[in-house]
Amino acid sequence: MADSVPLKRLVTRLLILVVAMFAFGFALVPIYDVMCKAFGINGKTAGQYEGSQVVDPSRQVRVQFLSTNAIDMVWDFYAKADEVVVNPGAVTEMLFVAYNPTDKPMTAQAVPSISPAEAAMYFHKTECFCFTQQVLQPGQRIEMPVRFIVDRDMPKDVKHLTLAYTLFDITARQPPVAAHTGG
């Protein structure tokens, strides 16, 4: 019976540890959002924008495009240009290329990010391949458009934005059923 007191203490401590780990895991998303905002990284973009704006020809903003693949994604994935210079309010289009070099159909999802983070609310996508999953057949290559507007109300000191996409292989979660038909 003398051993039961240390055993109860150990079980209690382990249960407290499990509860603390669960609470920490639950709090990770808000902590991540706060840290990203504090360090000015990983600006989340909004969904599809359906408004219109008047073009500001007196101002220019450089938009840089980055594309990366998640660890297990084997597609070739890149923007057709590294950057464009836009006037706020103007609708601009950039094409991204995706190529499936494998011998099997694959499904992918692109996740966008804008930096600096405080500018993300001023970057509006009117059309984006990131809104839907992309299915490519073996050896298929497609061009995927993103159309966007840099808002006229973006602070004047922001002269450069980076639109970054990470491409994830989600084939195991969403088996492909048909070839991509464009858009």
PDB file of C-alpha atoms in Angstrom:
ATOM      1  CA  MET A   1       0.000   0.000   0.000  1.00  0.00           C
ATOM      2  CA  ALA A   2       2.959   2.290   0.489  1.00  0.00           C
ATOM      3  CA  ASP A   3       3.505   2.266  -3.272  1.00  0.00           C
ATOM      4  CA  SER A   4      -0.046   3.448  -4.006  1.00  0.00           C
ATOM      5  CA  VAL A   5       0.558   7.056  -2.848  1.00  0.00           C
ATOM      6  CA  PRO A   6       3.431   7.710  -5.305  1.00  0.00           C
ATOM      7  CA  LEU A   7       1.446   5.921  -8.018  1.00  0.00           C
ATOM      8  CA  LYS A   8      -1.614   8.123  -7.417  1.00  0.00           C
ATOM      9  CA  ARG A   9       0.605  11.207  -7.476  1.00  0.00           C
ATOM     10  CA  LEU A  10       2.152  10.075 -10.782  1.00  0.00           C
ATOM     11  CA  VAL A  11      -1.255   9.376 -12.349  1.00  0.00           C
ATOM     12  CA  THR A  12      -2.538  12.781 -11.193  1.00  0.00           C
ATOM     13  CA  ARG A  13       0.497  14.556 -12.664  1.00  0.00           C
ATOM     14  CA  LEU A  14       0.143  12.667 -15.940  1.00  0.00           C
ATOM     15  CA  LEU A  15      -3.551  13.578 -16.166  1.00  0.00           C
ATOM     16  CA  ILE A  16      -2.719  17.233 -15.526  1.00  0.00           C
ATOM     17  CA  LEU A  17      -0.056  17.020 -18.240  1.00  0.00           C
ATOM     18  CA  VAL A  18      -2.558  15.531 -20.716  1.00  0.00           C
ATOM     19  CA  VAL A  19      -5.096  18.289 -19.977  1.00  0.00           C
ATOM     20  CA  ALA A  20      -2.389  20.966 -20.320  1.00  0.00           C
ATOM     21  CA  MET A  21      -1.231  19.503 -23.650  1.00  0.00           C
ATOM     22  CA  PHE A  22      -4.818  19.448 -24.931  1.00  0.00           C
ATOM     23  CA  ALA A  23      -5.324  23.077 -23.870  1.00  0.00           C
ATOM     24  CA  PHE A  24      -2.062  24.098 -25.550  1.00  0.00           C
ATOM     25  CA  GLY A  25      -3.063  22.309 -28.764  1.00  0.00           C
ATOM     26  CA  PHE A  26      -6.435  24.036 -28.702  1.00  0.00           C
ATOM     27  CA  ALA A  27      -4.724  27.431 -28.213  1.00  0.00           C
ATOM     28  CA  LEU A  28      -2.176  26.956 -31.019  1.00  0.00           C
ATOM     29  CA  VAL A  29      -4.309  28.544 -33.760  1.00  0.00           C
ATOM     30  CA  PRO A  30      -4.942  31.817 -31.891  1.00  0.00           C
ATOM     31  CA  ILE A  31      -1.304  31.889 -30.741  1.00  0.00           C
ATOM     32  CA  TYR A  32      -0.177  31.360 -34.349  1.00  0.00           C
ATOM     33  CA  ASP A  33      -2.411  34.207 -35.562  1.00  0.00           C
ATOM     34  CA  VAL A  34      -1.085  36.571 -32.881  1.00  0.00           C
ATOM     35  CA  MET A  35       2.538  35.675 -33.627  1.00  0.00           C
ATOM     36  CA  CYS A  36       2.051  36.122 -37.379  1.00  0.00           C
ATOM     37  CA  LYS A  37       0.464  39.514 -36.815  1.00  0.00           C
ATOM     38  CA  ALA A  38       3.220  40.561 -34.393  1.00  0.00           C
ATOM     39  CA  PHE A  39       5.997  39.572 -36.806  1.00  0.00           C
ATOM     40  CA  GLY A  40       4.183  40.702 -39.966  1.00  0.00           C
ATOM     41  CA  ILE A  41       4.203  37.307 -41.658  1.00  0.00           C
ATOM     42  CA  ASN A  42       1.669  34.991 -43.285  1.00  0.00           C
ATOM     43  CA  GLY A  43      -0.974  37.531 -44.214  1.00  0.00           C
ATOM     44  CA  LYS A  44      -4.161  35.615 -44.877  1.00  0.00           C
ATOM     45  CA  THR A  45      -6.093  36.638 -47.929  1.00  0.00           C
ATOM     46  CA  ALA A  46      -9.844  36.941 -48.041  1.00  0.00           C
ATOM     47  CA  GLY A  47     -12.110  34.935 -50.306  1.00  0.00           C
ATOM     48  CA  GLN A  48     -13.315  35.996 -53.736  1.00  0.00           C
ATOM     49  CA  TYR A  49     -13.756  39.766 -54.202  1.00  0.00           C
ATOM     50  CA  GLU A  50     -16.684  40.986 -56.261  1.00  0.00           C
ATOM     51  CA  GLY A  51     -16.320  44.756 -55.955  1.00  0.00           C
ATOM     52  CA  SER A  52     -14.844  47.243 -58.394  1.00  0.00           C
ATOM     53  CA  GLN A  53     -12.493  50.142 -57.954  1.00  0.00           C
ATOM     54  CA  VAL A  54     -11.313  53.256 -59.741  1.00  0.00           C
ATOM     55  CA  VAL A  55      -7.721  52.957 -60.957  1.00  0.00           C
ATOM     56  CA  ASP A  56      -5.136  55.237 -59.325  1.00  0.00           C
ATOM     57  CA  PRO A  57      -2.674  55.982 -62.179  1.00  0.00           C
ATOM     58  CA  SER A  58      -0.494  58.166 -59.929  1.00  0.00           C
ATOM     59  CA  ARG A  59       0.667  55.231 -57.826  1.00  0.00           C
ATOM     60  CA  GLN A  60       2.463  51.956 -58.504  1.00  0.00           C
ATOM     61  CA  VAL A  61       2.835  48.835 -56.378  1.00  0.00           C
ATOM     62  CA  ARG A  62       5.187  45.962 -57.148  1.00  0.00           C
ATOM     63  CA  VAL A  63       3.607  42.520 -56.635  1.00  0.00           C
ATOM     64  CA  GLN A  64       6.061  39.624 -56.366  1.00  0.00           C
ATOM     65  CA  PHE A  65       4.944  36.011 -56.888  1.00  0.00           C
ATOM     66  CA  LEU A  66       6.396  33.047 -55.025  1.00  0.00           C
ATOM     67  CA  SER A  67       5.374  29.425 -55.340  1.00  0.00           C
ATOM     68  CA  THR A  68       6.485  26.456 -53.289  1.00  0.00           C
ATOM     69  CA  ASN A  69       5.475  22.853 -52.991  1.00  0.00           C
ATOM     70  CA  ALA A  70       4.652  21.209 -49.691  1.00  0.00           C
ATOM     71  CA  ILE A  71       6.956  18.347 -48.720  1.00  0.00           C
ATOM     72  CA  ASP A  72       5.243  15.512 -50.615  1.00  0.00           C
ATOM     73  CA  MET A  73       4.085  17.525 -53.655  1.00  0.00           C
ATOM     74  CA  VAL A  74       5.977  16.561 -56.830  1.00  0.00           C
ATOM     75  CA  TRP A  75       4.332  18.890 -59.354  1.00  0.00           C
ATOM     76  CA  ASP A  76       6.214  21.611 -61.164  1.00  0.00           C
ATOM     77  CA  PHE A  77       4.514  24.807 -60.001  1.00  0.00           C
ATOM     78  CA  TYR A  78       5.523  28.381 -60.818  1.00  0.00           C
ATOM     79  CA  ALA A  79       4.301  31.824 -61.873  1.00  0.00           C
ATOM     80  CA  LYS A  80       4.889  32.828 -65.501  1.00  0.00           C
ATOM     81  CA  ALA A  81       6.568  36.023 -64.234  1.00  0.00           C
ATOM     82  CA  ASP A  82       8.367  36.788 -60.991  1.00  0.00           C
ATOM     83  CA  GLU A  83       6.588  40.098 -60.459  1.00  0.00           C
ATOM     84  CA  VAL A  84       4.366  42.785 -61.964  1.00  0.00           C
ATOM     85  CA  VAL A  85       3.969  46.491 -61.310  1.00  0.00           C
ATOM     86  CA  VAL A  86       0.327  47.507 -60.903  1.00  0.00           C
ATOM     87  CA  ASN A  87      -1.718  50.626 -60.345  1.00  0.00           C
ATOM     88  CA  PRO A  88      -4.021  50.306 -57.331  1.00  0.00           C
ATOM     89  CA  GLY A  89      -7.594  49.708 -58.433  1.00  0.00           C
ATOM     90  CA  ALA A  90      -6.625  47.980 -61.698  1.00  0.00           C
ATOM     91  CA  VAL A  91      -7.564  44.361 -62.338  1.00  0.00           C
ATOM     92  CA  THR A  92      -4.379  42.385 -63.003  1.00  0.00           C
ATOM     93  CA  GLU A  93      -3.924  38.778 -64.091  1.00  0.00           C
ATOM     94  CA  MET A  94      -1.015  36.421 -63.512  1.00  0.00           C
ATOM     95  CA  LEU A  95      -0.808  32.871 -64.802  1.00  0.00           C
ATOM     96  CA  PHE A  96       0.635  30.044 -62.762  1.00  0.00           C
ATOM     97  CA  VAL A  97       1.744  26.804 -64.405  1.00  0.00           C
ATOM     98  CA  ALA A  98       1.228  23.375 -62.872  1.00  0.00           C
ATOM     99  CA  TYR A  99       2.551  20.118 -64.302  1.00  0.00           C
ATOM    100  CA  ASN A 100       1.931  16.605 -62.993  1.00  0.00           C
ATOM    101  CA  PRO A 101       5.045  14.546 -63.893  1.00  0.00           C
ATOM    102  CA  THR A 102       3.723  11.358 -62.282  1.00  0.00           C
ATOM    103  CA  ASP A 103       1.980   8.392 -63.868  1.00  0.00           C
ATOM    104  CA  LYS A 104      -1.164   8.851 -61.764  1.00  0.00           C
ATOM    105  CA  PRO A 105      -3.900  11.492 -61.408  1.00  0.00           C
ATOM    106  CA  MET A 106      -3.339  13.878 -58.516  1.00  0.00           C
ATOM    107  CA  THR A 107      -5.384  16.502 -56.688  1.00  0.00           C
ATOM    108  CA  ALA A 108      -3.791  19.652 -55.274  1.00  0.00           C
ATOM    109  CA  GLN A 109      -4.861  22.648 -53.225  1.00  0.00           C
ATOM    110  CA  ALA A 110      -2.995  25.954 -53.296  1.00  0.00           C
ATOM    111  CA  VAL A 111      -2.920  28.011 -50.095  1.00  0.00           C
ATOM    112  CA  PRO A 112      -2.148  31.733 -50.526  1.00  0.00           C
ATOM    113  CA  SER A 113      -0.354  34.120 -48.224  1.00  0.00           C
ATOM    114  CA  ILE A 114       0.311  37.865 -48.532  1.00  0.00           C
ATOM    115  CA  SER A 115       3.132  39.819 -46.990  1.00  0.00           C
ATOM    116  CA  PRO A 116       3.411  42.234 -45.417  1.00  0.00           C
ATOM    117  CA  ALA A 117       0.501  40.898 -43.383  1.00  0.00           C
ATOM    118  CA  GLU A 118      -1.032  44.329 -42.795  1.00  0.00           C
ATOM    119  CA  ALA A 119      -1.494  44.676 -46.578  1.00  0.00           C
ATOM    120  CA  ALA A 120      -3.444  41.408 -46.942  1.00  0.00           C
ATOM    121  CA  MET A 121      -6.785  43.138 -46.394  1.00  0.00           C
ATOM    122  CA  TYR A 122      -6.032  45.397 -49.391  1.00  0.00           C
ATOM    123  CA  PHE A 123      -5.280  42.548 -51.802  1.00  0.00           C
ATOM    124  CA  HIS A 124      -8.472  41.301 -53.461  1.00  0.00           C
ATOM    125  CA  LYS A 125      -8.618  38.183 -55.635  1.00  0.00           C
ATOM    126  CA  THR A 126     -11.472  38.230 -58.172  1.00  0.00           C
ATOM    127  CA  GLU A 127     -10.514  34.827 -59.582  1.00  0.00           C
ATOM    128  CA  CYS A 128      -8.028  32.317 -58.226  1.00  0.00           C
ATOM    129  CA  PHE A 129      -7.097  28.699 -58.722  1.00  0.00           C
ATOM    130  CA  CYS A 130      -6.733  28.618 -54.935  1.00  0.00           C
ATOM    131  CA  PHE A 131     -10.532  28.782 -54.579  1.00  0.00           C
ATOM    132  CA  THR A 132     -10.856  25.204 -55.850  1.00  0.00           C
ATOM    133  CA  GLN A 133      -8.943  21.947 -55.843  1.00  0.00           C
ATOM    134  CA  GLN A 134      -6.905  21.282 -58.975  1.00  0.00           C
ATOM    135  CA  VAL A 135      -6.975  17.826 -60.555  1.00  0.00           C
ATOM    136  CA  LEU A 136      -4.282  16.926 -63.074  1.00  0.00           C
ATOM    137  CA  GLN A 137      -3.992  13.716 -65.023  1.00  0.00           C
ATOM    138  CA  PRO A 138      -0.591  12.021 -65.559  1.00  0.00           C
ATOM    139  CA  GLY A 139       1.659  14.290 -67.634  1.00  0.00           C
ATOM    140  CA  GLN A 140      -0.920  17.091 -67.775  1.00  0.00           C
ATOM    141  CA  ARG A 141       0.213  20.736 -67.752  1.00  0.00           C
ATOM    142  CA  ILE A 142      -2.196  23.615 -67.153  1.00  0.00           C
ATOM    143  CA  GLU A 143      -2.100  27.383 -66.781  1.00  0.00           C
ATOM    144  CA  MET A 144      -4.104  28.661 -63.839  1.00  0.00           C
ATOM    145  CA  PRO A 145      -5.064  32.346 -63.588  1.00  0.00           C
ATOM    146  CA  VAL A 146      -5.213  34.565 -60.572  1.00  0.00           C
ATOM    147  CA  ARG A 147      -6.930  37.925 -61.118  1.00  0.00           C
ATOM    148  CA  PHE A 148      -6.523  40.513 -58.420  1.00  0.00           C
ATOM    149  CA  ILE A 149      -6.916  44.143 -57.443  1.00  0.00           C
ATOM    150  CA  VAL A 150      -4.619  46.031 -55.088  1.00  0.00           C
ATOM    151  CA  ASP A 151      -7.004  48.291 -53.175  1.00  0.00           C
ATOM    152  CA  ARG A 152      -6.650  52.053 -53.617  1.00  0.00           C
ATOM    153  CA  ASP A 153      -7.015  52.413 -49.845  1.00  0.00           C
ATOM    154  CA  MET A 154      -3.834  50.465 -49.122  1.00  0.00           C
ATOM    155  CA  PRO A 155      -1.452  52.637 -47.065  1.00  0.00           C
ATOM    156  CA  LYS A 156       0.776  54.740 -49.327  1.00  0.00           C
ATOM    157  CA  ASP A 157       3.957  53.515 -47.622  1.00  0.00           C
ATOM    158  CA  VAL A 158       3.335  49.957 -48.877  1.00  0.00           C
ATOM    159  CA  LYS A 159       5.010  49.810 -52.276  1.00  0.00           C
ATOM    160  CA  HIS A 160       5.745  46.079 -52.480  1.00  0.00           C
ATOM    161  CA  LEU A 161       3.577  43.007 -51.854  1.00  0.00           C
ATOM    162  CA  THR A 162       4.438  39.332 -52.048  1.00  0.00           C
ATOM    163  CA  LEU A 163       1.780  36.812 -53.032  1.00  0.00           C
ATOM    164  CA  ALA A 164       3.024  33.361 -52.079  1.00  0.00           C
ATOM    165  CA  TYR A 165       1.330  30.050 -52.771  1.00  0.00           C
ATOM    166  CA  THR A 166       2.091  26.697 -51.181  1.00  0.00           C
ATOM    167  CA  LEU A 167       0.790  23.740 -53.174  1.00  0.00           C
ATOM    168  CA  PHE A 168      -0.372  20.710 -51.189  1.00  0.00           C
ATOM    169  CA  ASP A 169      -0.983  17.172 -52.449  1.00  0.00           C
ATOM    170  CA  ILE A 170      -4.458  16.245 -51.210  1.00  0.00           C
ATOM    171  CA  THR A 171      -4.941  13.207 -53.455  1.00  0.00           C
ATOM    172  CA  ALA A 172      -5.359  10.849 -50.498  1.00  0.00           C
ATOM    173  CA  ARG A 173      -8.123  13.040 -49.055  1.00  0.00           C
ATOM    174  CA  GLN A 174      -9.871  13.838 -52.343  1.00  0.00           C
ATOM    175  CA  PRO A 175      -9.376  11.213 -55.069  1.00  0.00           C
ATOM    176  CA  PRO A 176      -9.390  12.749 -58.558  1.00  0.00           C
ATOM    177  CA  VAL A 177     -12.363  11.909 -60.749  1.00  0.00           C
ATOM    178  CA  ALA A 178     -11.878  14.057 -63.850  1.00  0.00           C
ATOM    179  CA  ALA A 179      -9.281  16.143 -65.631  1.00  0.00           C
ATOM    180  CA  HIS A 180      -9.057  19.866 -64.916  1.00  0.00           C
ATOM    181  CA  THR A 181     -10.972  21.802 -67.543  1.00  0.00           C
ATOM    182  CA  GLY A 182      -9.456  25.228 -66.980  1.00  0.00           C
ATOM    183  CA  GLY A 183     -10.032  28.308 -64.837  1.00  0.00           C
TER     184      GLY A 183
END
